[in-house]
Amino acid sequence: MLRILFVLFGFIALVVVGLMVLAAGAIALGIVVGTRRLRARLAAFKFARLRDTDPADPLDAAWTRAAHEADWAVSRIATARSSCARLIALADADPLAADAVDWANVVRRRVPDLVAACLDECADATPAERRSNLEDLVDSLEKIGAEAERRRDRFRGAKVSAFHVQRAYVDARTRQDPLG
């Protein structure tokens, strides 16, 4: 009889331990799933907040909207954006660089208009038309960025920098004397 009580007590202990392990596993699984859901909600909230906040600069807003809508070409848009940003910085730093200032004004005025016109046209377009319009937009933005890069390079090539002056001085002072 005592053996039966020990076996029954052991069986009950085993069931209790098993239930505790099962409960701990369920809690761990709930924490993992809850954490993932929480991360997804936070990411969606951040994205919505970024999308809803309008930057003060319409040019920044246009670049952001273009990258959001044409999400397959984000790197292409980012390249054009950085080329335009470098040209704008150059134009802002040197207002006498007429070519750079001229194209910087074109970028500031036309990129927001171009993006807005494309997105207006995409509003009631079929998916194929939308994709075609957005691809045309990306191509146009790349052309604008390439022209900005060309104008920036043209300006930098014509400009005599302090580095080039110093380098020419060092070259002249360290050149081997052909007679000596």
PDB file of C-alpha atoms in Angstrom:
ATOM      1  CA  MET A   1       0.000   0.000   0.000  1.00  0.00           C
ATOM      2  CA  LEU A   2       2.848   2.333   0.776  1.00  0.00           C
ATOM      3  CA  ARG A   3       4.364   1.654  -2.617  1.00  0.00           C
ATOM      4  CA  ILE A   4       1.135   2.622  -4.345  1.00  0.00           C
ATOM      5  CA  LEU A   5       1.054   5.891  -2.412  1.00  0.00           C
ATOM      6  CA  PHE A   6       4.684   6.652  -3.405  1.00  0.00           C
ATOM      7  CA  VAL A   7       3.936   5.847  -7.038  1.00  0.00           C
ATOM      8  CA  LEU A   8       0.770   7.953  -6.949  1.00  0.00           C
ATOM      9  CA  PHE A   9       2.635  10.816  -5.223  1.00  0.00           C
ATOM     10  CA  GLY A  10       5.436  10.563  -7.805  1.00  0.00           C
ATOM     11  CA  PHE A  11       2.949  10.578 -10.651  1.00  0.00           C
ATOM     12  CA  ILE A  12       1.201  13.672  -9.245  1.00  0.00           C
ATOM     13  CA  ALA A  13       4.581  15.418  -8.810  1.00  0.00           C
ATOM     14  CA  LEU A  14       5.512  14.542 -12.387  1.00  0.00           C
ATOM     15  CA  VAL A  15       2.210  15.947 -13.677  1.00  0.00           C
ATOM     16  CA  VAL A  16       2.681  19.154 -11.658  1.00  0.00           C
ATOM     17  CA  VAL A  17       6.251  19.623 -12.956  1.00  0.00           C
ATOM     18  CA  GLY A  18       5.074  18.917 -16.512  1.00  0.00           C
ATOM     19  CA  LEU A  19       2.303  21.492 -16.195  1.00  0.00           C
ATOM     20  CA  MET A  20       4.785  24.040 -14.845  1.00  0.00           C
ATOM     21  CA  VAL A  21       7.152  23.434 -17.768  1.00  0.00           C
ATOM     22  CA  LEU A  22       4.234  23.695 -20.179  1.00  0.00           C
ATOM     23  CA  ALA A  23       3.086  26.957 -18.575  1.00  0.00           C
ATOM     24  CA  ALA A  24       6.633  28.378 -18.709  1.00  0.00           C
ATOM     25  CA  GLY A  25       6.876  27.471 -22.401  1.00  0.00           C
ATOM     26  CA  ALA A  26       3.537  29.101 -23.109  1.00  0.00           C
ATOM     27  CA  ILE A  27       4.635  32.245 -21.287  1.00  0.00           C
ATOM     28  CA  ALA A  28       7.905  32.335 -23.245  1.00  0.00           C
ATOM     29  CA  LEU A  29       6.050  31.855 -26.525  1.00  0.00           C
ATOM     30  CA  GLY A  30       3.611  34.607 -25.585  1.00  0.00           C
ATOM     31  CA  ILE A  31       6.483  36.961 -24.815  1.00  0.00           C
ATOM     32  CA  VAL A  32       8.157  36.250 -28.169  1.00  0.00           C
ATOM     33  CA  VAL A  33       4.944  36.654 -30.160  1.00  0.00           C
ATOM     34  CA  GLY A  34       3.960  39.740 -28.177  1.00  0.00           C
ATOM     35  CA  THR A  35       7.379  41.293 -28.716  1.00  0.00           C
ATOM     36  CA  ARG A  36       7.161  40.713 -32.448  1.00  0.00           C
ATOM     37  CA  ARG A  37       3.708  42.225 -32.618  1.00  0.00           C
ATOM     38  CA  LEU A  38       4.848  45.180 -30.531  1.00  0.00           C
ATOM     39  CA  ARG A  39       7.841  45.725 -32.832  1.00  0.00           C
ATOM     40  CA  ALA A  40       5.593  45.563 -35.896  1.00  0.00           C
ATOM     41  CA  ARG A  41       3.186  48.088 -34.374  1.00  0.00           C
ATOM     42  CA  LEU A  42       6.035  50.428 -33.427  1.00  0.00           C
ATOM     43  CA  ALA A  43       7.513  50.180 -36.923  1.00  0.00           C
ATOM     44  CA  ALA A  44       4.130  50.903 -38.495  1.00  0.00           C
ATOM     45  CA  PHE A  45       3.659  53.850 -36.131  1.00  0.00           C
ATOM     46  CA  LYS A  46       7.099  55.265 -36.975  1.00  0.00           C
ATOM     47  CA  PHE A  47       6.471  54.872 -40.706  1.00  0.00           C
ATOM     48  CA  ALA A  48       3.061  56.545 -40.428  1.00  0.00           C
ATOM     49  CA  ARG A  49       4.536  59.367 -38.367  1.00  0.00           C
ATOM     50  CA  LEU A  50       7.332  59.914 -40.901  1.00  0.00           C
ATOM     51  CA  ARG A  51       4.840  59.831 -43.741  1.00  0.00           C
ATOM     52  CA  ASP A  52       2.453  62.253 -42.024  1.00  0.00           C
ATOM     53  CA  THR A  53       5.027  64.858 -41.051  1.00  0.00           C
ATOM     54  CA  ASP A  54       5.653  67.285 -43.851  1.00  0.00           C
ATOM     55  CA  PRO A  55       9.154  68.650 -43.938  1.00  0.00           C
ATOM     56  CA  ALA A  56       9.432  72.410 -44.104  1.00  0.00           C
ATOM     57  CA  ASP A  57      11.278  72.131 -47.406  1.00  0.00           C
ATOM     58  CA  PRO A  58       9.057  71.112 -50.352  1.00  0.00           C
ATOM     59  CA  LEU A  59      12.121  69.722 -52.140  1.00  0.00           C
ATOM     60  CA  ASP A  60      12.806  67.292 -49.270  1.00  0.00           C
ATOM     61  CA  ALA A  61       9.148  66.323 -49.225  1.00  0.00           C
ATOM     62  CA  ALA A  62       9.226  65.652 -52.973  1.00  0.00           C
ATOM     63  CA  TRP A  63      12.320  63.424 -52.734  1.00  0.00           C
ATOM     64  CA  THR A  64      10.774  61.531 -49.815  1.00  0.00           C
ATOM     65  CA  ARG A  65       7.462  61.014 -51.618  1.00  0.00           C
ATOM     66  CA  ALA A  66       9.217  59.848 -54.780  1.00  0.00           C
ATOM     67  CA  ALA A  67      11.285  57.328 -52.805  1.00  0.00           C
ATOM     68  CA  HIS A  68       8.181  56.128 -50.969  1.00  0.00           C
ATOM     69  CA  GLU A  69       6.098  55.665 -54.109  1.00  0.00           C
ATOM     70  CA  ALA A  70       8.867  54.142 -56.259  1.00  0.00           C
ATOM     71  CA  ASP A  71      10.211  51.910 -53.510  1.00  0.00           C
ATOM     72  CA  TRP A  72      11.989  49.596 -55.960  1.00  0.00           C
ATOM     73  CA  ALA A  73      14.223  52.501 -57.066  1.00  0.00           C
ATOM     74  CA  VAL A  74      15.151  54.022 -53.713  1.00  0.00           C
ATOM     75  CA  SER A  75      18.891  53.816 -54.374  1.00  0.00           C
ATOM     76  CA  ARG A  76      18.523  55.451 -57.798  1.00  0.00           C
ATOM     77  CA  ILE A  77      16.485  58.281 -56.298  1.00  0.00           C
ATOM     78  CA  ALA A  78      18.961  58.650 -53.426  1.00  0.00           C
ATOM     79  CA  THR A  79      21.835  58.995 -55.904  1.00  0.00           C
ATOM     80  CA  ALA A  80      20.034  61.740 -57.817  1.00  0.00           C
ATOM     81  CA  ARG A  81      19.067  63.434 -54.565  1.00  0.00           C
ATOM     82  CA  SER A  82      22.631  63.479 -53.259  1.00  0.00           C
ATOM     83  CA  SER A  83      23.930  64.883 -56.576  1.00  0.00           C
ATOM     84  CA  CYS A  84      21.360  67.665 -56.425  1.00  0.00           C
ATOM     85  CA  ALA A  85      22.090  68.320 -52.746  1.00  0.00           C
ATOM     86  CA  ARG A  86      25.827  68.714 -53.478  1.00  0.00           C
ATOM     87  CA  LEU A  87      25.071  71.167 -56.286  1.00  0.00           C
ATOM     88  CA  ILE A  88      22.664  73.141 -54.097  1.00  0.00           C
ATOM     89  CA  ALA A  89      25.273  73.314 -51.341  1.00  0.00           C
ATOM     90  CA  LEU A  90      27.820  74.591 -53.864  1.00  0.00           C
ATOM     91  CA  ALA A  91      25.359  77.164 -55.210  1.00  0.00           C
ATOM     92  CA  ASP A  92      24.492  78.350 -51.705  1.00  0.00           C
ATOM     93  CA  ALA A  93      28.175  78.649 -50.794  1.00  0.00           C
ATOM     94  CA  ASP A  94      29.143  80.589 -53.942  1.00  0.00           C
ATOM     95  CA  PRO A  95      26.331  82.792 -55.295  1.00  0.00           C
ATOM     96  CA  LEU A  96      28.597  83.937 -58.150  1.00  0.00           C
ATOM     97  CA  ALA A  97      28.661  80.439 -59.656  1.00  0.00           C
ATOM     98  CA  ALA A  98      25.913  81.331 -62.102  1.00  0.00           C
ATOM     99  CA  ASP A  99      25.670  77.912 -63.756  1.00  0.00           C
ATOM    100  CA  ALA A 100      25.367  76.120 -60.395  1.00  0.00           C
ATOM    101  CA  VAL A 101      22.893  78.670 -59.029  1.00  0.00           C
ATOM    102  CA  ASP A 102      20.785  78.402 -62.176  1.00  0.00           C
ATOM    103  CA  TRP A 103      20.521  74.606 -62.004  1.00  0.00           C
ATOM    104  CA  ALA A 104      19.991  74.666 -58.228  1.00  0.00           C
ATOM    105  CA  ASN A 105      16.964  76.906 -58.818  1.00  0.00           C
ATOM    106  CA  VAL A 106      15.699  74.506 -61.479  1.00  0.00           C
ATOM    107  CA  VAL A 107      16.055  71.609 -59.026  1.00  0.00           C
ATOM    108  CA  ARG A 108      14.316  73.509 -56.214  1.00  0.00           C
ATOM    109  CA  ARG A 109      11.382  74.483 -58.416  1.00  0.00           C
ATOM    110  CA  ARG A 110      10.952  71.583 -60.815  1.00  0.00           C
ATOM    111  CA  VAL A 111      11.523  68.477 -58.709  1.00  0.00           C
ATOM    112  CA  PRO A 112       8.524  69.137 -56.409  1.00  0.00           C
ATOM    113  CA  ASP A 113       6.362  70.006 -59.437  1.00  0.00           C
ATOM    114  CA  LEU A 114       7.520  66.910 -61.331  1.00  0.00           C
ATOM    115  CA  VAL A 115       6.844  64.565 -58.406  1.00  0.00           C
ATOM    116  CA  ALA A 116       3.445  66.126 -57.682  1.00  0.00           C
ATOM    117  CA  ALA A 117       2.389  65.908 -61.346  1.00  0.00           C
ATOM    118  CA  CYS A 118       3.451  62.264 -61.561  1.00  0.00           C
ATOM    119  CA  LEU A 119       1.636  61.300 -58.371  1.00  0.00           C
ATOM    120  CA  ASP A 120      -1.492  63.156 -59.507  1.00  0.00           C
ATOM    121  CA  GLU A 121      -1.416  61.180 -62.740  1.00  0.00           C
ATOM    122  CA  CYS A 122      -0.877  57.935 -60.805  1.00  0.00           C
ATOM    123  CA  ALA A 123      -3.928  58.532 -58.623  1.00  0.00           C
ATOM    124  CA  ASP A 124      -6.397  57.009 -61.064  1.00  0.00           C
ATOM    125  CA  ALA A 125      -4.021  54.925 -63.182  1.00  0.00           C
ATOM    126  CA  THR A 126      -3.971  51.171 -63.585  1.00  0.00           C
ATOM    127  CA  PRO A 127      -1.090  49.330 -61.913  1.00  0.00           C
ATOM    128  CA  ALA A 128       0.781  49.047 -65.232  1.00  0.00           C
ATOM    129  CA  GLU A 129       0.296  52.749 -65.985  1.00  0.00           C
ATOM    130  CA  ARG A 130       1.334  53.644 -62.448  1.00  0.00           C
ATOM    131  CA  ARG A 131       4.515  51.601 -62.744  1.00  0.00           C
ATOM    132  CA  SER A 132       5.291  53.202 -66.123  1.00  0.00           C
ATOM    133  CA  ASN A 133       4.687  56.713 -64.767  1.00  0.00           C
ATOM    134  CA  LEU A 134       6.853  56.086 -61.725  1.00  0.00           C
ATOM    135  CA  GLU A 135       9.610  54.606 -63.887  1.00  0.00           C
ATOM    136  CA  ASP A 136       9.479  57.750 -66.053  1.00  0.00           C
ATOM    137  CA  LEU A 137       9.660  59.859 -62.895  1.00  0.00           C
ATOM    138  CA  VAL A 138      12.726  57.975 -61.678  1.00  0.00           C
ATOM    139  CA  ASP A 139      14.376  58.387 -65.100  1.00  0.00           C
ATOM    140  CA  SER A 140      13.663  62.124 -65.052  1.00  0.00           C
ATOM    141  CA  LEU A 141      15.032  62.471 -61.527  1.00  0.00           C
ATOM    142  CA  GLU A 142      18.162  60.597 -62.574  1.00  0.00           C
ATOM    143  CA  LYS A 143      18.607  62.968 -65.530  1.00  0.00           C
ATOM    144  CA  ILE A 144      18.237  65.965 -63.227  1.00  0.00           C
ATOM    145  CA  GLY A 145      20.787  64.456 -60.833  1.00  0.00           C
ATOM    146  CA  ALA A 146      23.209  63.690 -63.675  1.00  0.00           C
ATOM    147  CA  GLU A 147      22.978  67.255 -64.950  1.00  0.00           C
ATOM    148  CA  ALA A 148      23.552  68.546 -61.419  1.00  0.00           C
ATOM    149  CA  GLU A 149      26.657  66.359 -61.176  1.00  0.00           C
ATOM    150  CA  ARG A 150      27.942  67.598 -64.570  1.00  0.00           C
ATOM    151  CA  ARG A 151      27.480  71.238 -63.598  1.00  0.00           C
ATOM    152  CA  ARG A 152      29.129  70.658 -60.239  1.00  0.00           C
ATOM    153  CA  ASP A 153      32.105  68.930 -61.873  1.00  0.00           C
ATOM    154  CA  ARG A 154      32.376  71.707 -64.454  1.00  0.00           C
ATOM    155  CA  PHE A 155      32.453  74.323 -61.696  1.00  0.00           C
ATOM    156  CA  ARG A 156      34.937  72.402 -59.565  1.00  0.00           C
ATOM    157  CA  GLY A 157      37.185  71.762 -62.580  1.00  0.00           C
ATOM    158  CA  ALA A 158      37.390  75.467 -63.416  1.00  0.00           C
ATOM    159  CA  LYS A 159      37.913  76.560 -59.830  1.00  0.00           C
ATOM    160  CA  VAL A 160      41.461  76.920 -58.552  1.00  0.00           C
ATOM    161  CA  SER A 161      41.533  75.533 -55.056  1.00  0.00           C
ATOM    162  CA  ALA A 162      44.032  76.169 -52.297  1.00  0.00           C
ATOM    163  CA  PHE A 163      44.988  72.494 -52.435  1.00  0.00           C
ATOM    164  CA  HIS A 164      46.006  72.724 -56.094  1.00  0.00           C
ATOM    165  CA  VAL A 165      48.029  75.871 -55.427  1.00  0.00           C
ATOM    166  CA  GLN A 166      49.845  74.245 -52.507  1.00  0.00           C
ATOM    167  CA  ARG A 167      50.443  71.076 -54.486  1.00  0.00           C
ATOM    168  CA  ALA A 168      51.930  73.029 -57.420  1.00  0.00           C
ATOM    169  CA  TYR A 169      54.198  74.873 -54.988  1.00  0.00           C
ATOM    170  CA  VAL A 170      55.451  71.623 -53.457  1.00  0.00           C
ATOM    171  CA  ASP A 171      55.970  70.090 -56.904  1.00  0.00           C
ATOM    172  CA  ALA A 172      57.991  73.100 -58.011  1.00  0.00           C
ATOM    173  CA  ARG A 173      60.130  73.059 -54.855  1.00  0.00           C
ATOM    174  CA  THR A 174      60.766  69.325 -54.900  1.00  0.00           C
ATOM    175  CA  ARG A 175      61.417  68.929 -58.612  1.00  0.00           C
ATOM    176  CA  GLN A 176      64.817  67.490 -59.455  1.00  0.00           C
ATOM    177  CA  ASP A 177      67.190  70.072 -60.851  1.00  0.00           C
ATOM    178  CA  PRO A 178      68.208  68.902 -64.336  1.00  0.00           C
ATOM    179  CA  LEU A 179      71.558  70.671 -64.088  1.00  0.00           C
ATOM    180  CA  GLY A 180      72.510  69.798 -60.621  1.00  0.00           C
TER     181      GLY A 180
END
